[in-house]
mmCIF file of C-alpha atoms and ligand atoms in Angstrom:
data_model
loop_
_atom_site.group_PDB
_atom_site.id
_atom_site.type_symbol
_atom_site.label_atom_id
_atom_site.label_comp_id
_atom_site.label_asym_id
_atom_site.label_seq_id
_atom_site.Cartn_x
_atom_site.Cartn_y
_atom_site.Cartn_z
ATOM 1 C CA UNK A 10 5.692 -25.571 -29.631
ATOM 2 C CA UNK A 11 2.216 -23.553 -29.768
ATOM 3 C CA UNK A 12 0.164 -24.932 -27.407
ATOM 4 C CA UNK A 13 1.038 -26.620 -24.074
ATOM 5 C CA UNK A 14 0.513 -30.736 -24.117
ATOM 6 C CA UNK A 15 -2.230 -30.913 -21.470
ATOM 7 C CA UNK A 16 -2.004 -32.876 -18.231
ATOM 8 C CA UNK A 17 -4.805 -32.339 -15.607
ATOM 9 C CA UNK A 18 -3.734 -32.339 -11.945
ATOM 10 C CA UNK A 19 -5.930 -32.800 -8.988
ATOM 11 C CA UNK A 20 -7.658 -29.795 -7.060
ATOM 12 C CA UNK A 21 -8.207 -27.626 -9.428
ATOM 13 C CA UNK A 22 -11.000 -25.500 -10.591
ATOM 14 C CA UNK A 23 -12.331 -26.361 -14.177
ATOM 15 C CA UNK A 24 -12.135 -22.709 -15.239
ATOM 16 C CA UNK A 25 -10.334 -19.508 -14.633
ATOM 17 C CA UNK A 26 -11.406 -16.049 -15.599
ATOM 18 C CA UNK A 27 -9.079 -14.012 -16.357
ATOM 19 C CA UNK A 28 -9.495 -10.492 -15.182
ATOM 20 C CA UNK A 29 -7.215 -8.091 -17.965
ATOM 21 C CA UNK A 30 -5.829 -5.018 -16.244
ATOM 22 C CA UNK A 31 -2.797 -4.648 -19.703
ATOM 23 C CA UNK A 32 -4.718 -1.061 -20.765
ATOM 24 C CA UNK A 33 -5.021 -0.037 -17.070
ATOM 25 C CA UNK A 34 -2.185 -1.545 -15.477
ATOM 26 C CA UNK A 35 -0.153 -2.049 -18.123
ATOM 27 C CA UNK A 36 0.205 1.236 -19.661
ATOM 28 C CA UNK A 37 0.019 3.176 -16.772
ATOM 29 C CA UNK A 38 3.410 2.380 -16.305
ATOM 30 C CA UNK A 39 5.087 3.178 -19.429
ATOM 31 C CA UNK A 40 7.435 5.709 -19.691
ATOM 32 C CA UNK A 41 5.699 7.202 -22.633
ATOM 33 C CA UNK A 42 2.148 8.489 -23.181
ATOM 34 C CA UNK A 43 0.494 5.886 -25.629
ATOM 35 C CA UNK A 44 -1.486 6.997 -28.398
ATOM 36 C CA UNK A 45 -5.523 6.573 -27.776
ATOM 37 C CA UNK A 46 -5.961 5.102 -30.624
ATOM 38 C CA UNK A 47 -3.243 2.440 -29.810
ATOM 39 C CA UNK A 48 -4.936 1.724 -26.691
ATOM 40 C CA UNK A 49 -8.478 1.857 -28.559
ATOM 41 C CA UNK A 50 -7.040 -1.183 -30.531
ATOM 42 C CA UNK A 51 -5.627 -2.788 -27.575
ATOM 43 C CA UNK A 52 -8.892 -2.972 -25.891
ATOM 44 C CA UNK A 53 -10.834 -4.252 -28.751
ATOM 45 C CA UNK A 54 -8.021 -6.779 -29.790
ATOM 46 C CA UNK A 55 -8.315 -8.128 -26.371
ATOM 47 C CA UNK A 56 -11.624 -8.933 -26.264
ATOM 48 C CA UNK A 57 -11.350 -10.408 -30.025
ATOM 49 C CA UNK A 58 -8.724 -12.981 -28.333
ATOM 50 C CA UNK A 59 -11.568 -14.092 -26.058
ATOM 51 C CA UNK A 60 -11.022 -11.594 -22.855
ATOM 52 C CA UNK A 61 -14.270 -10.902 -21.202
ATOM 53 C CA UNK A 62 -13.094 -8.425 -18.029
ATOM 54 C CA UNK A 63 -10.923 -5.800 -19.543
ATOM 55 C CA UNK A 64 -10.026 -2.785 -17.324
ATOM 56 C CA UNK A 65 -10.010 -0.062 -19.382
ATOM 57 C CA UNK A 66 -8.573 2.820 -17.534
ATOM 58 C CA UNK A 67 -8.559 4.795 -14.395
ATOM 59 C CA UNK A 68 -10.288 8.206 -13.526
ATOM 60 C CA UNK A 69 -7.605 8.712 -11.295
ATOM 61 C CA UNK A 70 -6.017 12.433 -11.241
ATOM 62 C CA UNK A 71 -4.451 13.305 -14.524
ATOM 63 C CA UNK A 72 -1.579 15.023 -12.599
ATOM 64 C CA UNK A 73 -1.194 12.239 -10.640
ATOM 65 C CA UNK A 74 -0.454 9.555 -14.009
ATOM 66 C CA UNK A 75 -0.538 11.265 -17.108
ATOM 67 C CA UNK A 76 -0.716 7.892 -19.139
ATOM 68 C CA UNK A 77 -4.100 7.485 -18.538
ATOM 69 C CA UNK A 78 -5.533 11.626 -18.642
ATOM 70 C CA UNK A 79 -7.088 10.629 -21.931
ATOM 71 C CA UNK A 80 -9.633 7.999 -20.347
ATOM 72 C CA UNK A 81 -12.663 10.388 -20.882
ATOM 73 C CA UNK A 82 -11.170 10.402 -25.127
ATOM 74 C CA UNK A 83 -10.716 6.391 -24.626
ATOM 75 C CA UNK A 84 -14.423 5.447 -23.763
ATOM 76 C CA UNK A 85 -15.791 7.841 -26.233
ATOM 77 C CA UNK A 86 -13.590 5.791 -28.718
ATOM 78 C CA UNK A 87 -13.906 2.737 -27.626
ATOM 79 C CA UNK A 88 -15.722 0.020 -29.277
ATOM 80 C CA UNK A 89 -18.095 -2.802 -26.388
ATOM 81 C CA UNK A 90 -17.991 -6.126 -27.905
ATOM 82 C CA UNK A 91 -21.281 -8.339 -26.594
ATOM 83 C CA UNK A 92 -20.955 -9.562 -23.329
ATOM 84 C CA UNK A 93 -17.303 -8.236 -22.016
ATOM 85 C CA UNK A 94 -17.167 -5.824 -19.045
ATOM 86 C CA UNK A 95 -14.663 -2.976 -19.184
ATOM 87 C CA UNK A 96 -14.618 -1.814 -15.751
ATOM 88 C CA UNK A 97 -11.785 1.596 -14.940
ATOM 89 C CA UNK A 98 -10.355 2.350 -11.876
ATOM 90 C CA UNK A 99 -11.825 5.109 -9.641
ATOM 91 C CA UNK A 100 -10.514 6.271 -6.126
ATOM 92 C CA UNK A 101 -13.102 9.252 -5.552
ATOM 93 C CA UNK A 102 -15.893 10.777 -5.723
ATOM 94 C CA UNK A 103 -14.350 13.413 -8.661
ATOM 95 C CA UNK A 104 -13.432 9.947 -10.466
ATOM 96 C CA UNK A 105 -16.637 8.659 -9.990
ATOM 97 C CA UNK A 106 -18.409 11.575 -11.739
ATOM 98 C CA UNK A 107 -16.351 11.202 -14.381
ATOM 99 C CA UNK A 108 -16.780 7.240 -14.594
ATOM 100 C CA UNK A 109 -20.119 7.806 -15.086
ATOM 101 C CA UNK A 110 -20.596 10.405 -17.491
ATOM 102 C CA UNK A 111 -19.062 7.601 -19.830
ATOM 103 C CA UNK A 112 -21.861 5.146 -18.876
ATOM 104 C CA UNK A 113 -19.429 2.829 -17.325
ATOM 105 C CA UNK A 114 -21.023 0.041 -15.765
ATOM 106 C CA UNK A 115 -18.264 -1.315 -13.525
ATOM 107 C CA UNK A 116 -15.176 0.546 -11.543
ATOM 108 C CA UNK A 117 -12.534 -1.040 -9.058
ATOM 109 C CA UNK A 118 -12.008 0.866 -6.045
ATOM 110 C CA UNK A 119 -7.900 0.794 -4.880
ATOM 111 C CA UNK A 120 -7.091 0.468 -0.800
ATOM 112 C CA UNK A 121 -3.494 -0.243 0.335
ATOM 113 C CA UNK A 122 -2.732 -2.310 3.426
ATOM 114 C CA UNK A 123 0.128 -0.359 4.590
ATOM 115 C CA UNK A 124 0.381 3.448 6.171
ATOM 116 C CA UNK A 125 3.220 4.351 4.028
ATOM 117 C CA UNK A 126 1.737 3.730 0.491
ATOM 118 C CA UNK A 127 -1.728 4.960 0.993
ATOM 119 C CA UNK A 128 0.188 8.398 1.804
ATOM 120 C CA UNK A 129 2.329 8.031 -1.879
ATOM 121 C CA UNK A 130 -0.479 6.172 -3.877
ATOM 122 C CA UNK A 131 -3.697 8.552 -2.780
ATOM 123 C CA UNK A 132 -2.285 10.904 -0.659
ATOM 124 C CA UNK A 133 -3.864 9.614 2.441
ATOM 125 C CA UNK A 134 -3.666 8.283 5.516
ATOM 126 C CA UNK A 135 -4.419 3.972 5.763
ATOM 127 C CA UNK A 136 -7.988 5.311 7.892
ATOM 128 C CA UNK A 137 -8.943 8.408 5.837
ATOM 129 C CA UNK A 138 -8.457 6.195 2.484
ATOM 130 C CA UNK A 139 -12.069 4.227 4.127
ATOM 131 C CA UNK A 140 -13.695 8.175 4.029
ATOM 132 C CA UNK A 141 -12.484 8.788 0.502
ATOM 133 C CA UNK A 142 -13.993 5.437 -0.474
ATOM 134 C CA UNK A 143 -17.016 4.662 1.219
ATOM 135 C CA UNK A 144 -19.375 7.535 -0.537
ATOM 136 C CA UNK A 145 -17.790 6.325 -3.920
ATOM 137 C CA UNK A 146 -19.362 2.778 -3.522
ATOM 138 C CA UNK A 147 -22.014 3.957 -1.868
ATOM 139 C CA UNK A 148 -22.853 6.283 -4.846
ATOM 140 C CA UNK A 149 -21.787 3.525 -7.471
ATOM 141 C CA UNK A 150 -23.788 0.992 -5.951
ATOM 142 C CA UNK A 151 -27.087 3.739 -6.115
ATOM 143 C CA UNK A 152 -26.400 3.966 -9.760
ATOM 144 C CA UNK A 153 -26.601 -0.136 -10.286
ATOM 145 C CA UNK A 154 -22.887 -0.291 -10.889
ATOM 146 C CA UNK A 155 -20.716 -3.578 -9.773
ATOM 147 C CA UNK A 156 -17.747 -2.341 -7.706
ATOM 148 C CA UNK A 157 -14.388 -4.327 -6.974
ATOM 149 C CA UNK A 158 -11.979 -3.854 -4.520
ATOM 150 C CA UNK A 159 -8.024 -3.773 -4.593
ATOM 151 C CA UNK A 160 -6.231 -4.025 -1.707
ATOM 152 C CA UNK A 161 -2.426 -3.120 -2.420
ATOM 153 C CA UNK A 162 1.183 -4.397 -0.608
ATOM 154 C CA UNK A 163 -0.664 -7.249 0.839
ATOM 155 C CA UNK A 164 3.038 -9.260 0.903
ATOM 156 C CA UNK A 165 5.164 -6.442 1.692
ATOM 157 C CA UNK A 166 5.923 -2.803 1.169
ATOM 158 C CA UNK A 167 9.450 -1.289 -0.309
ATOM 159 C CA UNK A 168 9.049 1.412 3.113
ATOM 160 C CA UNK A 169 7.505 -0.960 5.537
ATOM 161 C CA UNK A 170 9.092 -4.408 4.858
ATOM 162 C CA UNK A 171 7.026 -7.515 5.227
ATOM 163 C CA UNK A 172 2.823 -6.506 5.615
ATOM 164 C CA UNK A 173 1.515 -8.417 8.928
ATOM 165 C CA UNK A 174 -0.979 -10.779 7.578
ATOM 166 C CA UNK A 175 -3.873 -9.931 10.067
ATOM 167 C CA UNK A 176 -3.655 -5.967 8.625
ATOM 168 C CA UNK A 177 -4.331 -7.037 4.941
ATOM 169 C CA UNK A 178 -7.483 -9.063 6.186
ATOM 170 C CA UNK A 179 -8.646 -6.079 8.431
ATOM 171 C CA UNK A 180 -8.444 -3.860 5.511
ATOM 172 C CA UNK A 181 -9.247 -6.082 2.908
ATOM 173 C CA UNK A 182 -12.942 -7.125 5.070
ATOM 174 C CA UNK A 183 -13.283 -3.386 5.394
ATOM 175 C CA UNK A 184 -13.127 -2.692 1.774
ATOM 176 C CA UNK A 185 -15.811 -5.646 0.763
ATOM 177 C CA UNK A 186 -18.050 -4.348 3.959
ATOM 178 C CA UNK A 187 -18.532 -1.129 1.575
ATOM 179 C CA UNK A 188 -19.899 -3.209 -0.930
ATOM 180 C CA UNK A 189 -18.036 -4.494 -3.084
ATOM 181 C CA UNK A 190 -18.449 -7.798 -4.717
ATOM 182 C CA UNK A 191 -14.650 -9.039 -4.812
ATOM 183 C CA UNK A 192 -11.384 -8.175 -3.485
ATOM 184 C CA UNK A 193 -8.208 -8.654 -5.386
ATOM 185 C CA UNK A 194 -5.252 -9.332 -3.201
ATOM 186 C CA UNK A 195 -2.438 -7.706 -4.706
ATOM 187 C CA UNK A 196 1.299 -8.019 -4.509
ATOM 188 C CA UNK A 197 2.047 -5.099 -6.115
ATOM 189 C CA UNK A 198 5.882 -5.537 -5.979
ATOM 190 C CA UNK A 199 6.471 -9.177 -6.645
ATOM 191 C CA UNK A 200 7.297 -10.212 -3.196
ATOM 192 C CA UNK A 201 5.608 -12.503 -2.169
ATOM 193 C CA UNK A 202 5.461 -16.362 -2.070
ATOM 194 C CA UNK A 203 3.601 -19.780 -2.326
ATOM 195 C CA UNK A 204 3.261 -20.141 1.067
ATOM 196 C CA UNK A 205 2.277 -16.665 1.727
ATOM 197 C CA UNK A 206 -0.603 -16.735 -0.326
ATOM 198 C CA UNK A 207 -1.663 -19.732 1.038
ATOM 199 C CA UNK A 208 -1.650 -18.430 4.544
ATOM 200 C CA UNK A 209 -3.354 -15.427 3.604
ATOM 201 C CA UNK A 210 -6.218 -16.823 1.785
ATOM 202 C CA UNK A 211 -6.993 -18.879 4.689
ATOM 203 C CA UNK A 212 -6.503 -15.630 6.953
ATOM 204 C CA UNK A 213 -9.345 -14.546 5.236
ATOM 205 C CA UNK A 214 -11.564 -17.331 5.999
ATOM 206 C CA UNK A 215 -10.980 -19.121 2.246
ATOM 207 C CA UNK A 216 -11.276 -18.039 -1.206
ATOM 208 C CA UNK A 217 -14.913 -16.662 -1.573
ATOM 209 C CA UNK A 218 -14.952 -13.401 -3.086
ATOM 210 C CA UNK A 219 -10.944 -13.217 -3.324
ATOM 211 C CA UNK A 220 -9.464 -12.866 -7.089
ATOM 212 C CA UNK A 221 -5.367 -12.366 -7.301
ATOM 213 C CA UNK A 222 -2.929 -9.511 -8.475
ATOM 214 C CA UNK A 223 0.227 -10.563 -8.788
ATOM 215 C CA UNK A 224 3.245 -8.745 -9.956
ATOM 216 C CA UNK A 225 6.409 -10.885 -11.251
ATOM 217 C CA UNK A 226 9.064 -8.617 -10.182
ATOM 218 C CA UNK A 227 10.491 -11.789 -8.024
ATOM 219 C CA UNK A 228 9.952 -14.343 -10.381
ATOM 220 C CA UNK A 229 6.857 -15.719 -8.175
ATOM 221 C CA UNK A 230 3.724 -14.922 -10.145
ATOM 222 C CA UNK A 231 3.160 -18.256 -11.524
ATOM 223 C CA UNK A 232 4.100 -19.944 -8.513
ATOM 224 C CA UNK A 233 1.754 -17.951 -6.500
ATOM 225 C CA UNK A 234 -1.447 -17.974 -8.912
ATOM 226 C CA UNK A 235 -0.804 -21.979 -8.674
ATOM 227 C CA UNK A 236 -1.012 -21.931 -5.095
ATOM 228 C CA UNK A 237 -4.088 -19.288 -4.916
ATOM 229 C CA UNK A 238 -6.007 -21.435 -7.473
ATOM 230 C CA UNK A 239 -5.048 -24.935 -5.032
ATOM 231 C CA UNK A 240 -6.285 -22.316 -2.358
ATOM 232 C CA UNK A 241 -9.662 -22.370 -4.477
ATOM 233 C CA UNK A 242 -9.341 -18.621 -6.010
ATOM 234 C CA UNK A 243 -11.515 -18.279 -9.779
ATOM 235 C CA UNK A 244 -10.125 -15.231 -10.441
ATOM 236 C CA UNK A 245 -7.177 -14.614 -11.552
ATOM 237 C CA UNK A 246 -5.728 -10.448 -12.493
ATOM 238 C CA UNK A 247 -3.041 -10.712 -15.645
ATOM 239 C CA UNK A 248 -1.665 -7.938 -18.292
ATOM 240 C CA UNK A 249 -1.357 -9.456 -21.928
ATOM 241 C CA UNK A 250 2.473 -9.153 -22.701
ATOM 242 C CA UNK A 251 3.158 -8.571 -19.246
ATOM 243 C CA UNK A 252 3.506 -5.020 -19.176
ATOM 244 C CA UNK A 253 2.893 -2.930 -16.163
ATOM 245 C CA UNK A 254 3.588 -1.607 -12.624
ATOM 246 C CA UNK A 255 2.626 0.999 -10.211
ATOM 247 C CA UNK A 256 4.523 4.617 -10.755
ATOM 248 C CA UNK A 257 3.972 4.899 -7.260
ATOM 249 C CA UNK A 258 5.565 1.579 -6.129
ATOM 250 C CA UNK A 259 9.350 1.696 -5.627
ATOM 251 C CA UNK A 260 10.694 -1.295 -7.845
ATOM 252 C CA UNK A 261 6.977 -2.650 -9.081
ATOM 253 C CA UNK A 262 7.637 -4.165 -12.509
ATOM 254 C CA UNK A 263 4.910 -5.747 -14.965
ATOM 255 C CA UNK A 264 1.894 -8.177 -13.575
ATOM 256 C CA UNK A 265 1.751 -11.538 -14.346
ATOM 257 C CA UNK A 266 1.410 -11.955 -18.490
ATOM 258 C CA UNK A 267 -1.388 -13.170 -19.534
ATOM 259 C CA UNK A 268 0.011 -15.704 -21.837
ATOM 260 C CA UNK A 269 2.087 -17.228 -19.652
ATOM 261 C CA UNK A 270 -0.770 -17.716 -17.036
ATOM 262 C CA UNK A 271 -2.758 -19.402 -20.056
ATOM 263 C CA UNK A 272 0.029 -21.725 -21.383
ATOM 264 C CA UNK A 273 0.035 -22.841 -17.392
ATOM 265 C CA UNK A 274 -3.486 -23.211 -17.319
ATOM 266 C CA UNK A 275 -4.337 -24.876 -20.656
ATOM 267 C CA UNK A 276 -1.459 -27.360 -19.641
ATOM 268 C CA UNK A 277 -3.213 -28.070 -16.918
ATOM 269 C CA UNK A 278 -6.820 -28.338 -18.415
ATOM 270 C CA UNK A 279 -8.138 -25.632 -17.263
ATOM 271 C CA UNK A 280 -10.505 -23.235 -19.369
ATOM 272 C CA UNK A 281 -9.890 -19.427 -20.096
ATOM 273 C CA UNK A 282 -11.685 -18.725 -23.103
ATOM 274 C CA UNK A 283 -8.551 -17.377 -24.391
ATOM 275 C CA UNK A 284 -6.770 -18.148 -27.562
ATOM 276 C CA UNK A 285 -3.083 -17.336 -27.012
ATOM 277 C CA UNK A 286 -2.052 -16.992 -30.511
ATOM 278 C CA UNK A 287 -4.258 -14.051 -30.770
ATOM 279 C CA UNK A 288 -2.726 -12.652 -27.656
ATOM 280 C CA UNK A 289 0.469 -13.584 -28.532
ATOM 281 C CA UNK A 290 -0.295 -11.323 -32.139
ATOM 282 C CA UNK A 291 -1.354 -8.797 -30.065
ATOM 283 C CA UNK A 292 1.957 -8.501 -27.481
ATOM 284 C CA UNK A 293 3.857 -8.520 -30.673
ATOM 285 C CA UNK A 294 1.843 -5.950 -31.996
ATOM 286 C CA UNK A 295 2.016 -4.008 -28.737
ATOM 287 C CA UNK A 296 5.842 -4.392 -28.141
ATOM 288 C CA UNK A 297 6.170 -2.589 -31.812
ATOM 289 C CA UNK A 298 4.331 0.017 -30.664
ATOM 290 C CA UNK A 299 5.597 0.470 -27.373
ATOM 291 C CA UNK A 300 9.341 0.232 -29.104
ATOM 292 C CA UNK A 301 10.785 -2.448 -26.633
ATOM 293 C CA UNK A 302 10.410 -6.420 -26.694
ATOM 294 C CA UNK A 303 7.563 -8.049 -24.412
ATOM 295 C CA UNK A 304 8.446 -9.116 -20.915
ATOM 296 C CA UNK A 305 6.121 -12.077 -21.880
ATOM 297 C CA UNK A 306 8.363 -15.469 -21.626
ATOM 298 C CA UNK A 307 5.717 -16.912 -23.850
ATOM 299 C CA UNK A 308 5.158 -14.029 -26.204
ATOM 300 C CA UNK A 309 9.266 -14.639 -26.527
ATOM 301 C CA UNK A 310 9.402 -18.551 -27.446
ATOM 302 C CA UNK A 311 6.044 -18.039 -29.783
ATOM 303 C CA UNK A 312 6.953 -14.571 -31.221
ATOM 304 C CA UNK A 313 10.369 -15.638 -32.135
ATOM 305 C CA UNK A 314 9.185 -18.761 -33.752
ATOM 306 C CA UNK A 315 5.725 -16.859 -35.721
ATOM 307 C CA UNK A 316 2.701 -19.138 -36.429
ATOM 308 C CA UNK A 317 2.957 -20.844 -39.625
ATOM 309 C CA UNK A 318 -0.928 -21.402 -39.855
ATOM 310 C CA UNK A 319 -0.552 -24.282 -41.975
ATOM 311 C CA UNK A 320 0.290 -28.721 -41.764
ATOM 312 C CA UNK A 321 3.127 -27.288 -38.904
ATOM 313 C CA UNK A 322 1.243 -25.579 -36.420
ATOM 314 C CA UNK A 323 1.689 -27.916 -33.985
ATOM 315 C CA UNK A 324 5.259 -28.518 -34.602
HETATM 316 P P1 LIG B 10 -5.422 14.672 -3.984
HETATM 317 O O1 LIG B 10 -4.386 15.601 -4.538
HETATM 318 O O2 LIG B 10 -5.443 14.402 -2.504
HETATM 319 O O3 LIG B 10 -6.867 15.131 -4.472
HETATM 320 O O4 LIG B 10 -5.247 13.297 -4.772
HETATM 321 P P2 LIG B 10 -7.887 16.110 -3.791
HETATM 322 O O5 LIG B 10 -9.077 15.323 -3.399
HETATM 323 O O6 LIG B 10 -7.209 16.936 -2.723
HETATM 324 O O7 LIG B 10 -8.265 17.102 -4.997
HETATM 325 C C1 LIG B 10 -7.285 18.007 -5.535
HETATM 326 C C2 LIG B 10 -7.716 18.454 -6.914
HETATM 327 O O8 LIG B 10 -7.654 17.358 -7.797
HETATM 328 C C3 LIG B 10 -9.155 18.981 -6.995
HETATM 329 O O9 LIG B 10 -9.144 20.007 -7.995
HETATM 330 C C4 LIG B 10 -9.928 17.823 -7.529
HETATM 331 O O10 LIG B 10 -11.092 18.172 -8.271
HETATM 332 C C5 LIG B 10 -8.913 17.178 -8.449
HETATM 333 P P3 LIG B 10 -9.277 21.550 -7.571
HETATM 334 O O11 LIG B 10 -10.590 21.605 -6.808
HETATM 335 O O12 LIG B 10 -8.100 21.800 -6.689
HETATM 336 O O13 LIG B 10 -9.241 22.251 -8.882
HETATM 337 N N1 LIG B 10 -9.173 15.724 -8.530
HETATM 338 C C6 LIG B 10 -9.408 15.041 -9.664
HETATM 339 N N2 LIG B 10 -9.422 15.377 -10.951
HETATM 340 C C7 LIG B 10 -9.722 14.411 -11.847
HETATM 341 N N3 LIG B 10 -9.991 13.121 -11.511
HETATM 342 C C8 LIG B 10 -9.967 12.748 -10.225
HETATM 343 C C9 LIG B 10 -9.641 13.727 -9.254
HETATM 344 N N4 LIG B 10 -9.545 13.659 -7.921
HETATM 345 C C10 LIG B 10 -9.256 14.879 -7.486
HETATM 346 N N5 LIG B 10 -10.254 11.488 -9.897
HETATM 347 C C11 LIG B 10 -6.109 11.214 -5.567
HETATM 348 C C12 LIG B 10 -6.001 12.150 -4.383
HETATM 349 C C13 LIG B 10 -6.682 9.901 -5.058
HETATM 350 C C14 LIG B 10 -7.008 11.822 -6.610
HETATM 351 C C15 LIG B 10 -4.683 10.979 -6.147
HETATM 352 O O14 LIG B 10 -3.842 10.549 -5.126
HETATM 353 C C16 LIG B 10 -4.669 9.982 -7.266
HETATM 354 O O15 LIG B 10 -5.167 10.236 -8.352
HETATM 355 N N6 LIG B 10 -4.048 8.795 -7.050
HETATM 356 C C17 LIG B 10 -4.040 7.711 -8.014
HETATM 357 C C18 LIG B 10 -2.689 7.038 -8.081
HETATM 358 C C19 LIG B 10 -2.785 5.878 -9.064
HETATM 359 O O16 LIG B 10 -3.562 5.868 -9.997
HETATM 360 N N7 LIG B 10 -1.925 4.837 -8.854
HETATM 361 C C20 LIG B 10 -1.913 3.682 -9.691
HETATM 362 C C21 LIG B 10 -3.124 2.803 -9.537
HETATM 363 S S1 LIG B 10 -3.061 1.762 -8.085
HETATM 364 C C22 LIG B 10 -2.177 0.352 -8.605
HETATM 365 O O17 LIG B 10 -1.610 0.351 -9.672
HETATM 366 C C23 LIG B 10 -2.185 -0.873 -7.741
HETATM 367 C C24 LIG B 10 -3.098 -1.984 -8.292
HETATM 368 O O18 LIG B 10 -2.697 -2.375 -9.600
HETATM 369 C C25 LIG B 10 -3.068 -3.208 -7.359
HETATM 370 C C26 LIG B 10 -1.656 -3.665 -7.008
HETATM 371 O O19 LIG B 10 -0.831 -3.877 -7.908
HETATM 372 O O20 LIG B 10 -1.435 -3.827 -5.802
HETATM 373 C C27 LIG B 10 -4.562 -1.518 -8.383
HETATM 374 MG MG1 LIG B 11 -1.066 -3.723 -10.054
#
């Protein structure tokens, strides 16, 4: 089958956008550095299959993930389609300056609930991370720019175990006091389930100004976007072929896939403005390049079985 047969099902929200973090996220993770021009296609391939939130890249420090020291090269490259944000990752001031010689319009700001990986992931400590960020969004906001928020290990950390649900909402609320317009809640090893996300979206009071990052590592991704979206969440994060991971997360594997988020969705009714044969194309396009099949369960029952655009399509 390409396409899911569709069945509504009660308490759920008409539509879902679908925030892409695949050239960020994604690639960050690889073991090799991708060509720019590869990722330049990525990007604009993306937003051709209907994506209209693509992160980009991150101004991080080139030392710190040399797959993504040629952001400055990808922005000069890359083509804006009408109407799609590309927002990058920033986590300083230094990143910020460089975000915005680029003209970029939108960054995401990345906090981490836990002592242990705010030392590995920005080489601070879980307060001083608040005095690295605050001048950024203050400075961002100055210069008319939208700024999100991440918030990392919110289900539990490979050092720390488990993450206490009242310190994810402490530092999550002190992230969107800066400024920011949304946090994403992110599980950035795969650990966490149903219930958990449940419980933590009504630890913060209910789903305004919450999107989700989930990680599959554990299988739960799907699971746990179902329950944040019964929870009443809009937003959803996902990587198109399901690549990614954090190189400074023990055991993180790739985000939730894109396409399998919108065969769930579409099954259910609910709209994405995606079309997932051109996102299918596109993992198998990726996965080429990239020399290694596509995590994607979907991108493996469609891309073994290729579109016959013709009377069959539906078969
Ligand atoms: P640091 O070493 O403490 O930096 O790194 P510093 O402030 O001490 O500066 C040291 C030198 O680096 C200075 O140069 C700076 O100019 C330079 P010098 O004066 O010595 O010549 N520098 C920079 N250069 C270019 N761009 C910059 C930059 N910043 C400083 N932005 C820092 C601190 C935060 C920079 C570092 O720890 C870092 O880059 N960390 C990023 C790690 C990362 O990108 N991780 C992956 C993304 S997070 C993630 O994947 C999780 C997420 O997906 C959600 C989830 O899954 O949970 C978002
Ligand atoms: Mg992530």
């Amino acid at each position: 089958m390409r396409e899911p047969y569709r069945i509504s099902a009660a308490g759920l929200p008409e539509r879902v956008t679908i925030y892409e973090v695949g050239p960020r996220d994604g690639l960050q993770n690889e073991p090799a550095v991708v060509p720019v021009e590869v990722k330049a296609e990525f990007v604009a391939r993306l937003a051709a299959a209907g994506h209209r939130v693509i992160e980009a890249t991150s101004f991080v420090h080139p030392k710190w993930v040399p797959q993504l020291a040629d952001a400055s090269e990808l922005l000069t490259r890359m083509e804006r389609a009408p109407g799609v944000r590309y927002p990058v990752l920033v986590p300083n001031e230094r990143g910020l300056d460089r975000a915005l010689e680029h003209g970029v319009q939108e960054i995401a700001i990345f906090g981490s609930a836990t002592e242990t990986f705010a030392g590995k992931n920005l080489n601070r400590t879980l307060e001083s991370q608040f005095e690295m960020f605050a001048p950024v969004v203050a400075r961002a906001l100055d210069h008319g720019l939208r700024v999100r928020a991440y918030v990392s290990m919110c289900f539990g950390d490979p050092w720390e175990g488990p993450t206490p649900i009242d310190q994810v909402v402490t530092v999550g609320r002190r992230l969107l006091d800066l400024g920011c317009y949304e946090l994403s809640l992110g599980d950035t090893i795969g650990v966490g389930t149903p219930g958990h996300v449940t419980a933590l979206i009504e630890a913060f009071g209910g789903p305004s100004r919450l999107a989700v990052h989930f990680h599959d590592t554990y299988g739960q991704a799907l699971a746990n976007t179902l329950a944040a979206l019964r929870a009443g969440v809009t937003v959803v994060d996902a990587s198109t072929g399901g690549i990614g991971g954090c190189p400074y997360a023990e055991s993180a594997t790739g985000n939730l896939a894109t396409e399998d988020l919108v065969w769930m969705l579409h099954g259910l009714g609910v709209e994405t403005g995606l079309d997932l044969e051109s996102l299918v194309e596109t993992s198998t396009w990726l996965a080429a390049e990239l020399g290694r099949p596509s995590p994607s369960r979907v991108v493996q029952a469609m891309g073994a079985n290729p579109a016959r655009r013709t009377t069959d399509q539906h078969a």
